[in-house]
PDB file of C-alpha atoms (C1' of nucleotides) in Angstrom:
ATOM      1  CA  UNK A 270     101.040  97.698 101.088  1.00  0.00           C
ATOM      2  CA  UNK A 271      99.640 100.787  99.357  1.00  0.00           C
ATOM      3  CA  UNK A 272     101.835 103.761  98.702  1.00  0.00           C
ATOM      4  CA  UNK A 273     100.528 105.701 101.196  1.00  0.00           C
ATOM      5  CA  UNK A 274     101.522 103.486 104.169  1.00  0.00           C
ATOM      6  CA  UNK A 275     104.803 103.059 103.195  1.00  0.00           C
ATOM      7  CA  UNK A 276     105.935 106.672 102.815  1.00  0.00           C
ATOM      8  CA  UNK A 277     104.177 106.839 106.079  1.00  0.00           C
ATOM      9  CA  UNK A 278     106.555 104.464 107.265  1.00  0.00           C
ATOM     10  CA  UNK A 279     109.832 105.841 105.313  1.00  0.00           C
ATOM     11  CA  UNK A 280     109.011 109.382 106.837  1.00  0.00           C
ATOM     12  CA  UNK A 281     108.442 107.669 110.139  1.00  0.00           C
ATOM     13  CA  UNK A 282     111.758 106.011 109.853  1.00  0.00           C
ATOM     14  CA  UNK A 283     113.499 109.417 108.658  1.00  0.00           C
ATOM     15  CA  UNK A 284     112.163 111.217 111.966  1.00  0.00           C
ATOM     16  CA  UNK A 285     115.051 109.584 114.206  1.00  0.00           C
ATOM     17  CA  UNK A 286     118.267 111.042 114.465  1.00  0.00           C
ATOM     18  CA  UNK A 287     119.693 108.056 115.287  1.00  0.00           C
ATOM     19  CA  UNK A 288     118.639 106.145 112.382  1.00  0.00           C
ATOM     20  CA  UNK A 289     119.319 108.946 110.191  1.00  0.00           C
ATOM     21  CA  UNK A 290     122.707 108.727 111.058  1.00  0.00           C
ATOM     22  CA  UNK A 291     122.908 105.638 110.290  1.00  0.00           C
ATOM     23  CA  UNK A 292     121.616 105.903 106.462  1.00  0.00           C
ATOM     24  CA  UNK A 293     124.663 108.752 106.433  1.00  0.00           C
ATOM     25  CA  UNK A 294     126.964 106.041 108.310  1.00  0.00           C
ATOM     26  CA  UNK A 295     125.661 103.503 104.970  1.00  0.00           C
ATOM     27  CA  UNK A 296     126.480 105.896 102.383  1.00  0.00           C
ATOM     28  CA  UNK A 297     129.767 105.506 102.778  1.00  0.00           C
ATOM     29  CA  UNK A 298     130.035 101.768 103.125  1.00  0.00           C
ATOM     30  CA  UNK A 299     127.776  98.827 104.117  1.00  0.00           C
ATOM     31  CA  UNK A 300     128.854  97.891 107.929  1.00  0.00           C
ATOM     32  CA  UNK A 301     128.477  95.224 110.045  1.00  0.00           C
ATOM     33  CA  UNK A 302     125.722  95.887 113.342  1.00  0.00           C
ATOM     34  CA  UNK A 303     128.956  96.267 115.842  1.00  0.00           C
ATOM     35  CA  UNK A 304     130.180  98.893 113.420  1.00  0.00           C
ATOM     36  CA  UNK A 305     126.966 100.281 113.004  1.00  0.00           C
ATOM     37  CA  UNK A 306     126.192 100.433 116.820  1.00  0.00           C
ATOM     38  CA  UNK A 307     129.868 101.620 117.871  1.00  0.00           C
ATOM     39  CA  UNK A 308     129.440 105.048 118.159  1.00  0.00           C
ATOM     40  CA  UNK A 309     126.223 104.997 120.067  1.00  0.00           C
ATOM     41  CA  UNK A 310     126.031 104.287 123.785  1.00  0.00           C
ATOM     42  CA  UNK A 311     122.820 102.488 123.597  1.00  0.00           C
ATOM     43  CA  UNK A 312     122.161  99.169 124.518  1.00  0.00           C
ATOM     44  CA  UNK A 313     122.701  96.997 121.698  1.00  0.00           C
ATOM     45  CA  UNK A 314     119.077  95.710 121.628  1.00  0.00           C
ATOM     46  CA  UNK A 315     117.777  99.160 121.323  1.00  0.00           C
ATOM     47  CA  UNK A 316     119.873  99.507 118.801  1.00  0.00           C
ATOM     48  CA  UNK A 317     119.055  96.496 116.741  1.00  0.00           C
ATOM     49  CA  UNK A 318     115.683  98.193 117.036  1.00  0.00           C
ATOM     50  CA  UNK A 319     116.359 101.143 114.958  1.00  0.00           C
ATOM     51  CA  UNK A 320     117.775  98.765 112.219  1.00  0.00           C
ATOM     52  CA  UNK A 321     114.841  96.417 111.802  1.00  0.00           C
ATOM     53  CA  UNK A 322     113.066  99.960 111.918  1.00  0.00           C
ATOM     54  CA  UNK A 323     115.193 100.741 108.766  1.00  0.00           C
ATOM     55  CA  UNK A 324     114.666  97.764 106.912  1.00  0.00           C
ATOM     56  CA  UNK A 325     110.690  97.459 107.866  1.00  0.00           C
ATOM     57  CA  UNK A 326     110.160 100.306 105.406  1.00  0.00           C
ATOM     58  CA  UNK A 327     113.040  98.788 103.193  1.00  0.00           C
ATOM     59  CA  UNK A 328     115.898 101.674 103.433  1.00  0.00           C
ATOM     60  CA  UNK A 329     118.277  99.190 104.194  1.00  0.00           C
ATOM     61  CA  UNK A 330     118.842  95.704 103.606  1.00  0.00           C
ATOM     62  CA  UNK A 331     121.071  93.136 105.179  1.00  0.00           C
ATOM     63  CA  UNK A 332     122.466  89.594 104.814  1.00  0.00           C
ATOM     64  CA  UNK A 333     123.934  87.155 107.612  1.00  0.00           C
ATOM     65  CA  UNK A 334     127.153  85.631 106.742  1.00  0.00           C
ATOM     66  CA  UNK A 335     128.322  83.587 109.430  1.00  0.00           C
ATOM     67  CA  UNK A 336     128.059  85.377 112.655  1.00  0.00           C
ATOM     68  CA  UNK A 337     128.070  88.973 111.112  1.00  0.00           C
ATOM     69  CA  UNK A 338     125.121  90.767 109.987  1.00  0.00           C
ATOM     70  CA  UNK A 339     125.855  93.150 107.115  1.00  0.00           C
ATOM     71  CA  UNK A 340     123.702  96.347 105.962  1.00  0.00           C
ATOM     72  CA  UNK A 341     123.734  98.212 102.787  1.00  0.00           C
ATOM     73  CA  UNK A 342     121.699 100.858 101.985  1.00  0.00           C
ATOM     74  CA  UNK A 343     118.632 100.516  99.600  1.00  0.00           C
ATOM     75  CA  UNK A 344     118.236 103.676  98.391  1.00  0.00           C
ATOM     76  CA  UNK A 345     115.559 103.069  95.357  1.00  0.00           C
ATOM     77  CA  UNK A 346     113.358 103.682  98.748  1.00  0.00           C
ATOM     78  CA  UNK A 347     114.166 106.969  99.568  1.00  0.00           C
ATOM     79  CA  UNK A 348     112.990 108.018  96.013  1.00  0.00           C
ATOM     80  CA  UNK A 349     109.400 107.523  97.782  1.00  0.00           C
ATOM     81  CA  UNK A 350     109.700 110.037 100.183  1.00  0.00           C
ATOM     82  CA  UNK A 351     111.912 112.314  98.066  1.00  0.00           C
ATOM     83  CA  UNK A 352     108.868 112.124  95.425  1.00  0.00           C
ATOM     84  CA  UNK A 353     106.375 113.193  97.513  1.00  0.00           C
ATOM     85  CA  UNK A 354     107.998 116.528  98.749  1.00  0.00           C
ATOM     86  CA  UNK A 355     109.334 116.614  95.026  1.00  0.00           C
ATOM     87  CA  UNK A 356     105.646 116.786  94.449  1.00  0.00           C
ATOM     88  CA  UNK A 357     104.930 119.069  97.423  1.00  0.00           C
ATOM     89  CA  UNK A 358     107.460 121.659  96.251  1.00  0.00           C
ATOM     90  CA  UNK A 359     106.120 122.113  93.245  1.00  0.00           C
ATOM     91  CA  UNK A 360     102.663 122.500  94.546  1.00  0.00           C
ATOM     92  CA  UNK A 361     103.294 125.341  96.570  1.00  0.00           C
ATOM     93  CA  UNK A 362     105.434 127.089  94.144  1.00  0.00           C
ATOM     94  CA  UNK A 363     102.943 127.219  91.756  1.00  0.00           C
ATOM     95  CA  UNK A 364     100.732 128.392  94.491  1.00  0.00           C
ATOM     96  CA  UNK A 365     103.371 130.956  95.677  1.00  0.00           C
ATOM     97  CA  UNK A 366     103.420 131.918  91.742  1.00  0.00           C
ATOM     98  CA  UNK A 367      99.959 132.396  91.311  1.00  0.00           C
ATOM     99  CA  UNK A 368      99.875 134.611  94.618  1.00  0.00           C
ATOM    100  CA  UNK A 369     102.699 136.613  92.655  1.00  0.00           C
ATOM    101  CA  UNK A 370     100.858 137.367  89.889  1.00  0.00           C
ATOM    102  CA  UNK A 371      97.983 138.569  91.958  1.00  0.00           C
ATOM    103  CA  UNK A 372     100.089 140.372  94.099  1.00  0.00           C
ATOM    104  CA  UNK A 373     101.376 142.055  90.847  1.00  0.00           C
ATOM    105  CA  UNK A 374      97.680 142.636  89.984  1.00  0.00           C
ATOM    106  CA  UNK A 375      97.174 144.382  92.611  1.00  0.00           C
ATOM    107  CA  UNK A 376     100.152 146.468  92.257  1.00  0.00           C
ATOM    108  CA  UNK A 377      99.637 147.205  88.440  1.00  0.00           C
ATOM    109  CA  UNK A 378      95.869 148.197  89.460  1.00  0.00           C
ATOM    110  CA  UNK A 379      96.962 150.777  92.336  1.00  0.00           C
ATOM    111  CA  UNK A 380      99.481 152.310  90.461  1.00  0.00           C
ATOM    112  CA  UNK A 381      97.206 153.092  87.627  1.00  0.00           C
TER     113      UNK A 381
ATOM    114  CA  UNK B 162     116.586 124.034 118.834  1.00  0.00           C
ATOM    115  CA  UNK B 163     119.002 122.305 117.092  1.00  0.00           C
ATOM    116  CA  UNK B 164     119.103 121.647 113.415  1.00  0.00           C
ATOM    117  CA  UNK B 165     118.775 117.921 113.918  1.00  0.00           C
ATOM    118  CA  UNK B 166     115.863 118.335 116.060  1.00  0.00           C
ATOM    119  CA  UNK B 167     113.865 120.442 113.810  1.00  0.00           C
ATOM    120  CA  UNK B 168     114.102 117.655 111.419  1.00  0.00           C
ATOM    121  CA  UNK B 169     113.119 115.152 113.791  1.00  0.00           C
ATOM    122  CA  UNK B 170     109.675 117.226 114.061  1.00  0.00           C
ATOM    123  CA  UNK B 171     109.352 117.654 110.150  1.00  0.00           C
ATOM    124  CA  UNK B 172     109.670 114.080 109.186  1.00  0.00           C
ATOM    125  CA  UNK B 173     107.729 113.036 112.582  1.00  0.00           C
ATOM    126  CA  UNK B 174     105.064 115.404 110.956  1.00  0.00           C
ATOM    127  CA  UNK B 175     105.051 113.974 107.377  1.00  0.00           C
ATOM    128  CA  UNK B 176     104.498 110.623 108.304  1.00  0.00           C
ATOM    129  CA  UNK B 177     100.847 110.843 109.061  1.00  0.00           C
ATOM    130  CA  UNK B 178      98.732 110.805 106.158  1.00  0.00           C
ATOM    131  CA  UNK B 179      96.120 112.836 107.369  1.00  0.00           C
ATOM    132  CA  UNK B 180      98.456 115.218 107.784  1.00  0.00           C
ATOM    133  CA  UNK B 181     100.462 115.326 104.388  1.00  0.00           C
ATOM    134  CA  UNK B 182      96.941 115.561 102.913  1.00  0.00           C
ATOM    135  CA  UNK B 183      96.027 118.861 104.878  1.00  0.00           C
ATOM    136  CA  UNK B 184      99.548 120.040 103.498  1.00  0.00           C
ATOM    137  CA  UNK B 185      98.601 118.886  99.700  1.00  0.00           C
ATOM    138  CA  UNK B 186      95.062 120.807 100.673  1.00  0.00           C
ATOM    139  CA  UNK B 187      97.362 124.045 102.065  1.00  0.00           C
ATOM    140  CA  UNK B 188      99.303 124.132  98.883  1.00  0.00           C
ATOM    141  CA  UNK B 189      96.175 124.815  96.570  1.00  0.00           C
ATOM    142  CA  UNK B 190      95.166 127.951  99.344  1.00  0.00           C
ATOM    143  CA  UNK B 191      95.132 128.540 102.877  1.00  0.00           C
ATOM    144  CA  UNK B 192      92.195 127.448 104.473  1.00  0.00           C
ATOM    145  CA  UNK B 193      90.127 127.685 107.816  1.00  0.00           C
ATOM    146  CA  UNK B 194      90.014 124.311 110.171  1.00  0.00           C
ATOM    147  CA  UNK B 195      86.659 123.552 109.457  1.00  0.00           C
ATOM    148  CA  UNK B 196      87.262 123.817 105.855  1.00  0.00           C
ATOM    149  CA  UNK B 197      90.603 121.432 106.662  1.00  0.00           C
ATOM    150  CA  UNK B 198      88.265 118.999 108.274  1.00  0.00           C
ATOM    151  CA  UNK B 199      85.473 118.499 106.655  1.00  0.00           C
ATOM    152  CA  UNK B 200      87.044 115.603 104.775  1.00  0.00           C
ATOM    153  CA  UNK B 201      87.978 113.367 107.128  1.00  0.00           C
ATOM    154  CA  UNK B 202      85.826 111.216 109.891  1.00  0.00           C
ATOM    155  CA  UNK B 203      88.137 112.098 112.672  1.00  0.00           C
ATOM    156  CA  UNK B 204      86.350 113.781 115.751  1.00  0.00           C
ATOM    157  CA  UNK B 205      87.521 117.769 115.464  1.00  0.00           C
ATOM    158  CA  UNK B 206      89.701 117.576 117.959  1.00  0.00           C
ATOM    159  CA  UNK B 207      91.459 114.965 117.141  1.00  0.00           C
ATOM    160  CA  UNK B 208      92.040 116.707 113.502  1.00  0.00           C
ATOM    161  CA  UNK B 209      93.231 119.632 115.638  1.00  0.00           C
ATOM    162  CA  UNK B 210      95.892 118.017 117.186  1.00  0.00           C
ATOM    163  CA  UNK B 211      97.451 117.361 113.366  1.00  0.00           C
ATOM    164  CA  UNK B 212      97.076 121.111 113.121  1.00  0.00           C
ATOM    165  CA  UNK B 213      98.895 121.622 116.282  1.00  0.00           C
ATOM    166  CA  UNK B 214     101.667 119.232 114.819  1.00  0.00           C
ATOM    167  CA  UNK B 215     101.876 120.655 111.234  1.00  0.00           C
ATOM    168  CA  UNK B 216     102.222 124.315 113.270  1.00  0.00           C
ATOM    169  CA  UNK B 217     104.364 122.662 116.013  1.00  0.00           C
ATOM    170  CA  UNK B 218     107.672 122.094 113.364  1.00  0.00           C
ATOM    171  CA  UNK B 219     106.757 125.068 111.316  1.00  0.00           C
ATOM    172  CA  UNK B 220     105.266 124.004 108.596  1.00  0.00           C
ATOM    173  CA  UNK B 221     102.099 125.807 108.610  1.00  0.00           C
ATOM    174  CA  UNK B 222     101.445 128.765 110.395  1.00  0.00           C
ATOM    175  CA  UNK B 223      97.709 130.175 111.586  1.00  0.00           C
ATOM    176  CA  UNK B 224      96.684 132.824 112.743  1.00  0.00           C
ATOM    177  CA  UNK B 225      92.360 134.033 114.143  1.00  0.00           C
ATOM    178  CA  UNK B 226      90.041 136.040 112.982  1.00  0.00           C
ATOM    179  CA  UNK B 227      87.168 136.603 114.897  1.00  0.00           C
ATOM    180  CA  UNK B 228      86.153 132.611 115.528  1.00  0.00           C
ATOM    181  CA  UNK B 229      87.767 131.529 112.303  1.00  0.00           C
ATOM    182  CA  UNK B 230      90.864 130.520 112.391  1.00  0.00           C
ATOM    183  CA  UNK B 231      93.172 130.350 108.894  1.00  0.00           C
ATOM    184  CA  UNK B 232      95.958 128.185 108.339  1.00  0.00           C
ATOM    185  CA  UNK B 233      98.492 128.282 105.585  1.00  0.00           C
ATOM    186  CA  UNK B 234     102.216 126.722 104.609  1.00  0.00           C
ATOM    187  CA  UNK B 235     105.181 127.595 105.757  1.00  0.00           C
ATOM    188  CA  UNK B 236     107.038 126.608 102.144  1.00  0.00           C
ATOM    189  CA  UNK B 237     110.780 127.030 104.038  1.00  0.00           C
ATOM    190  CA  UNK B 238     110.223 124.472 106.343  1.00  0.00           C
ATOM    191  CA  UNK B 239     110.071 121.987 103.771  1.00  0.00           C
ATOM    192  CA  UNK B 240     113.317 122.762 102.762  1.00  0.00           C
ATOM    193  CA  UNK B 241     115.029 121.551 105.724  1.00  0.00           C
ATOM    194  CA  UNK B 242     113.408 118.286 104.833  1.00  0.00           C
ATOM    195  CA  UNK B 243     114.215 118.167 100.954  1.00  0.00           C
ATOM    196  CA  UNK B 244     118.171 119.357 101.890  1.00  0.00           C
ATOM    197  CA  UNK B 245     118.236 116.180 103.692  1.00  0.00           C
ATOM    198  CA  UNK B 246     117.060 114.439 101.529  1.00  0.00           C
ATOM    199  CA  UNK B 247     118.945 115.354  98.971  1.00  0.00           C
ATOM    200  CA  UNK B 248     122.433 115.659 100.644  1.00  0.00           C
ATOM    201  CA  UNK B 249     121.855 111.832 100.957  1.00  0.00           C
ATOM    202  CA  UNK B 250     120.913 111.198  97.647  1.00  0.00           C
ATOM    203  CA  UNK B 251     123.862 112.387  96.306  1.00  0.00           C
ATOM    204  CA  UNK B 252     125.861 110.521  98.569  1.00  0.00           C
ATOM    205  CA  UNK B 253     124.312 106.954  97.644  1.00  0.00           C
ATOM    206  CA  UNK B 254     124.567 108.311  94.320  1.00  0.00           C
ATOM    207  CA  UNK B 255     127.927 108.800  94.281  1.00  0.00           C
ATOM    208  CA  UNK B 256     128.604 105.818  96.675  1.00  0.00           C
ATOM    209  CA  UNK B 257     126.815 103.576  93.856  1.00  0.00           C
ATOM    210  CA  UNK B 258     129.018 105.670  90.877  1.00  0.00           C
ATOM    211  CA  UNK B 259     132.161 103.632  92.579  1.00  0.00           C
ATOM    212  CA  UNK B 260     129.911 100.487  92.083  1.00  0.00           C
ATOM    213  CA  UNK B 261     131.807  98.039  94.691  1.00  0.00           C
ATOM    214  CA  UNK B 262     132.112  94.549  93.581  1.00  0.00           C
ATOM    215  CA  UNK B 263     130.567  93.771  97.080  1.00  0.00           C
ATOM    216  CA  UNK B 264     127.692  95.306  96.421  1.00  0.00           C
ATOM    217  CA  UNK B 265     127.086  94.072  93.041  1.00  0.00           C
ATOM    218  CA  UNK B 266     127.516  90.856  94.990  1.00  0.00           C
ATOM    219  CA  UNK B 267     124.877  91.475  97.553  1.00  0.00           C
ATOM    220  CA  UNK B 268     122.456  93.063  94.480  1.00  0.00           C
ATOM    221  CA  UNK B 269     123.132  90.300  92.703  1.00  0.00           C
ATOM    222  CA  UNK B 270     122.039  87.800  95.834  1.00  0.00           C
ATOM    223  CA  UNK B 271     119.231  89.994  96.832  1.00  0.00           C
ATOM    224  CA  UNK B 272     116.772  89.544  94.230  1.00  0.00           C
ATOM    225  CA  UNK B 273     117.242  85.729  93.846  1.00  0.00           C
TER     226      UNK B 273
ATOM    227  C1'  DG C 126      70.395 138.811 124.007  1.00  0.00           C
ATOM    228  C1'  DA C 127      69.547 133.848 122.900  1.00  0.00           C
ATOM    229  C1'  DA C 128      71.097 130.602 119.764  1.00  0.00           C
ATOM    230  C1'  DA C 129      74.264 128.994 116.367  1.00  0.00           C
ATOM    231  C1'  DA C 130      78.946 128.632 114.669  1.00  0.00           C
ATOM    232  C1'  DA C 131      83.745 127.802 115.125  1.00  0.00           C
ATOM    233  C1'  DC C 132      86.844 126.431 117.523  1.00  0.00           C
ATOM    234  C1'  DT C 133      89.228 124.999 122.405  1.00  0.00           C
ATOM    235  C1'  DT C 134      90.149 122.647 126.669  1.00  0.00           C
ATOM    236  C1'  DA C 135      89.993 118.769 129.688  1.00  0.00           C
ATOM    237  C1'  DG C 136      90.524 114.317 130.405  1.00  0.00           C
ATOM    238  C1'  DG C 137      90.551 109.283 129.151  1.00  0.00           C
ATOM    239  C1'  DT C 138      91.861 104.898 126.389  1.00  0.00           C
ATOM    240  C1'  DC C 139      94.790 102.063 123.792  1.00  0.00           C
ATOM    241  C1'  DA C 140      98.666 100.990 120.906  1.00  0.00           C
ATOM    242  C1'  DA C 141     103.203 101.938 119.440  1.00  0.00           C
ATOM    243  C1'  DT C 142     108.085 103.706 120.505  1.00  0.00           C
ATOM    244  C1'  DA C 143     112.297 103.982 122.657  1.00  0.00           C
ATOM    245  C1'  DC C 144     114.659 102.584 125.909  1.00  0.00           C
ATOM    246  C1'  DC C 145     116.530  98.934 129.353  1.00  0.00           C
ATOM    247  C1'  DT C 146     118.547  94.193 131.503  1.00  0.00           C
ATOM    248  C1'  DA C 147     119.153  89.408 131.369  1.00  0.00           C
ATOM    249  C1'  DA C 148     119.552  85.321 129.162  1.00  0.00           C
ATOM    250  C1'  DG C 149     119.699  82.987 124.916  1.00  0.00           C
ATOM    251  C1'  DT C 150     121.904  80.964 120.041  1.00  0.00           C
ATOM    252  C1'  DA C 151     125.014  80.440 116.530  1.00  0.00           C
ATOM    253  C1'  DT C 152     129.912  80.841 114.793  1.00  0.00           C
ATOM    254  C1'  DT C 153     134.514  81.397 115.047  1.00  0.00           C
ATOM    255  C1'  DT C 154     139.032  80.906 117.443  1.00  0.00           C
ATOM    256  C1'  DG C 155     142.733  79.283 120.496  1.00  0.00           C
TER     257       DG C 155
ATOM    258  C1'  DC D 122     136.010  71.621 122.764  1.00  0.00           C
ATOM    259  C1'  DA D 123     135.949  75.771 125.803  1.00  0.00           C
ATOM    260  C1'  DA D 124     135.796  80.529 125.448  1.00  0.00           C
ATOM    261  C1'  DA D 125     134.969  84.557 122.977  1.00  0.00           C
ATOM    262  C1'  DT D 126     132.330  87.009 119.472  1.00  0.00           C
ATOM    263  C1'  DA D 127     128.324  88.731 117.280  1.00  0.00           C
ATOM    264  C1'  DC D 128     124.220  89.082 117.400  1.00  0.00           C
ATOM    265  C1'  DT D 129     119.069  87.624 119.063  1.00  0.00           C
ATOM    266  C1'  DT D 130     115.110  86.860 121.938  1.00  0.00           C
ATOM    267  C1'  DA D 131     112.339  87.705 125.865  1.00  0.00           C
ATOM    268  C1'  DG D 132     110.280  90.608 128.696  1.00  0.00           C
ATOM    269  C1'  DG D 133     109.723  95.019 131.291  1.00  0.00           C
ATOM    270  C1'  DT D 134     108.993 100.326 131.881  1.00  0.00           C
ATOM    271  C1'  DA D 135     107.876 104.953 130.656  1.00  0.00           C
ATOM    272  C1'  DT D 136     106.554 108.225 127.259  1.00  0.00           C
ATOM    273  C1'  DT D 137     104.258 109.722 123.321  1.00  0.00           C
ATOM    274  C1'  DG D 138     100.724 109.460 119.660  1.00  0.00           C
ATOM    275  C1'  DA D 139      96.247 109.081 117.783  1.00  0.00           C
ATOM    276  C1'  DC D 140      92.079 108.767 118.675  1.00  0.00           C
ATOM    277  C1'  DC D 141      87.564 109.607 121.554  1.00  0.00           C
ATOM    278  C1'  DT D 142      83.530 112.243 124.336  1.00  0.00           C
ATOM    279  C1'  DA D 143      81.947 116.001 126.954  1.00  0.00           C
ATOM    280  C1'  DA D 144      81.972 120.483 128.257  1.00  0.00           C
ATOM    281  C1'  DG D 145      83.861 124.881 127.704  1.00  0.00           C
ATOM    282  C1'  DT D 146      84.765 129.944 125.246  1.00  0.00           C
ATOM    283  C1'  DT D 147      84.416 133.400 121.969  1.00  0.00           C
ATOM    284  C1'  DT D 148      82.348 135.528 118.093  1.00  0.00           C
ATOM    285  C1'  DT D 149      78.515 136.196 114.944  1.00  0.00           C
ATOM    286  C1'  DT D 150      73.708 136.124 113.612  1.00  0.00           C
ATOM    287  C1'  DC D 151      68.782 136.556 114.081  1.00  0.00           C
TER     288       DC D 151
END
DNA sequence: GAAAAACTTAGGTCAATACCTAAGTATTTG
DNA sequence: CAAATACTTAGGTATTGACCTAAGTTTTTC
């Protein structure tokens, strides 16, 4: 999968408040999908839906043991998407910079 | 709109390629939608509907002159995205600092 | 003032998402 | 081993998303 796709697919994962709550829910412990889905009132196929959404771009992982699925968080991941605004923010500021300095141009030229 | 919803809209908005790249584009210097086009295949209206997305969470904002119409970024909205972000990377952070046994277990199983 | 330029609007397709209910399949547990 | 638990699969609906073509509208330009 190129790069591309996949932050596609991290942001796309990110835009769900649901599933966003989840990856908070993670941080503090891996959980079991009952624990997971408790505090939603969705149907627990919907659910299970937003978690294979999760680990499809690879945010979370999970294991079977017995009859209990367990998900941890994988956050090497979320470096992807952090990257790219990482990237992003720098961008601009060094736009916003160069607009300073011409906006200080400008000044320095109508005060003379 | 709520906070969380905002969100929603930003990460909903960074997932498309086409449209991160018209934000990488933005961040050099704002730019009129023809100019934003011109790269891409897409049938102009089409590309305007990224536009109306991008402007839709606040992330660029436009405005017309005569037929031309300029678009340029919104750097704060961004933010709302990167504070995410980066409230959850310190929580993994410090969830890995306590380094369970149980997930050194499951890391230890995962890449078998 | 007709034609070109730069969008804009209208409307249509097709696939993907976010839900749902109902009916499975494994694994414990009593 | 029957019943309960913890998912899982199948299949259905409704909305939204990403594209398209065709036909506007509003400036500019010649």
């Amino acid at each position: 999968m190129p790069p591309a796709a996949q932050v596609d697919g991290i942001f796309r994962a990110l835009s769900d408040p649901t599933r966003r709550h989840v990856l908070e829910r993670l941080s503090r412990s891996p959980a079991s999908v009952s624990e997971l889905a408790q505090p939603y009132k969705m149907a627990l196929p919907s659910f299970l839906e937003h978690l294979r959404v999760l680990e499809g771009c690879g945010l979370v992982s999970s294991r079977k043991q017995g009859r209990v699925r367990t998900y941890q968080l994988a956050p090497d991941r979320l470096k992807l998407a952090e990257d790219w605004l990482g990237r992003q923010r720098t961008m601009w500021e060094r736009r916003l910079d160069r607009l300073d300095s011409y906006l200080m141009a400008m000044k320095e030229e109508e005060t003379e």
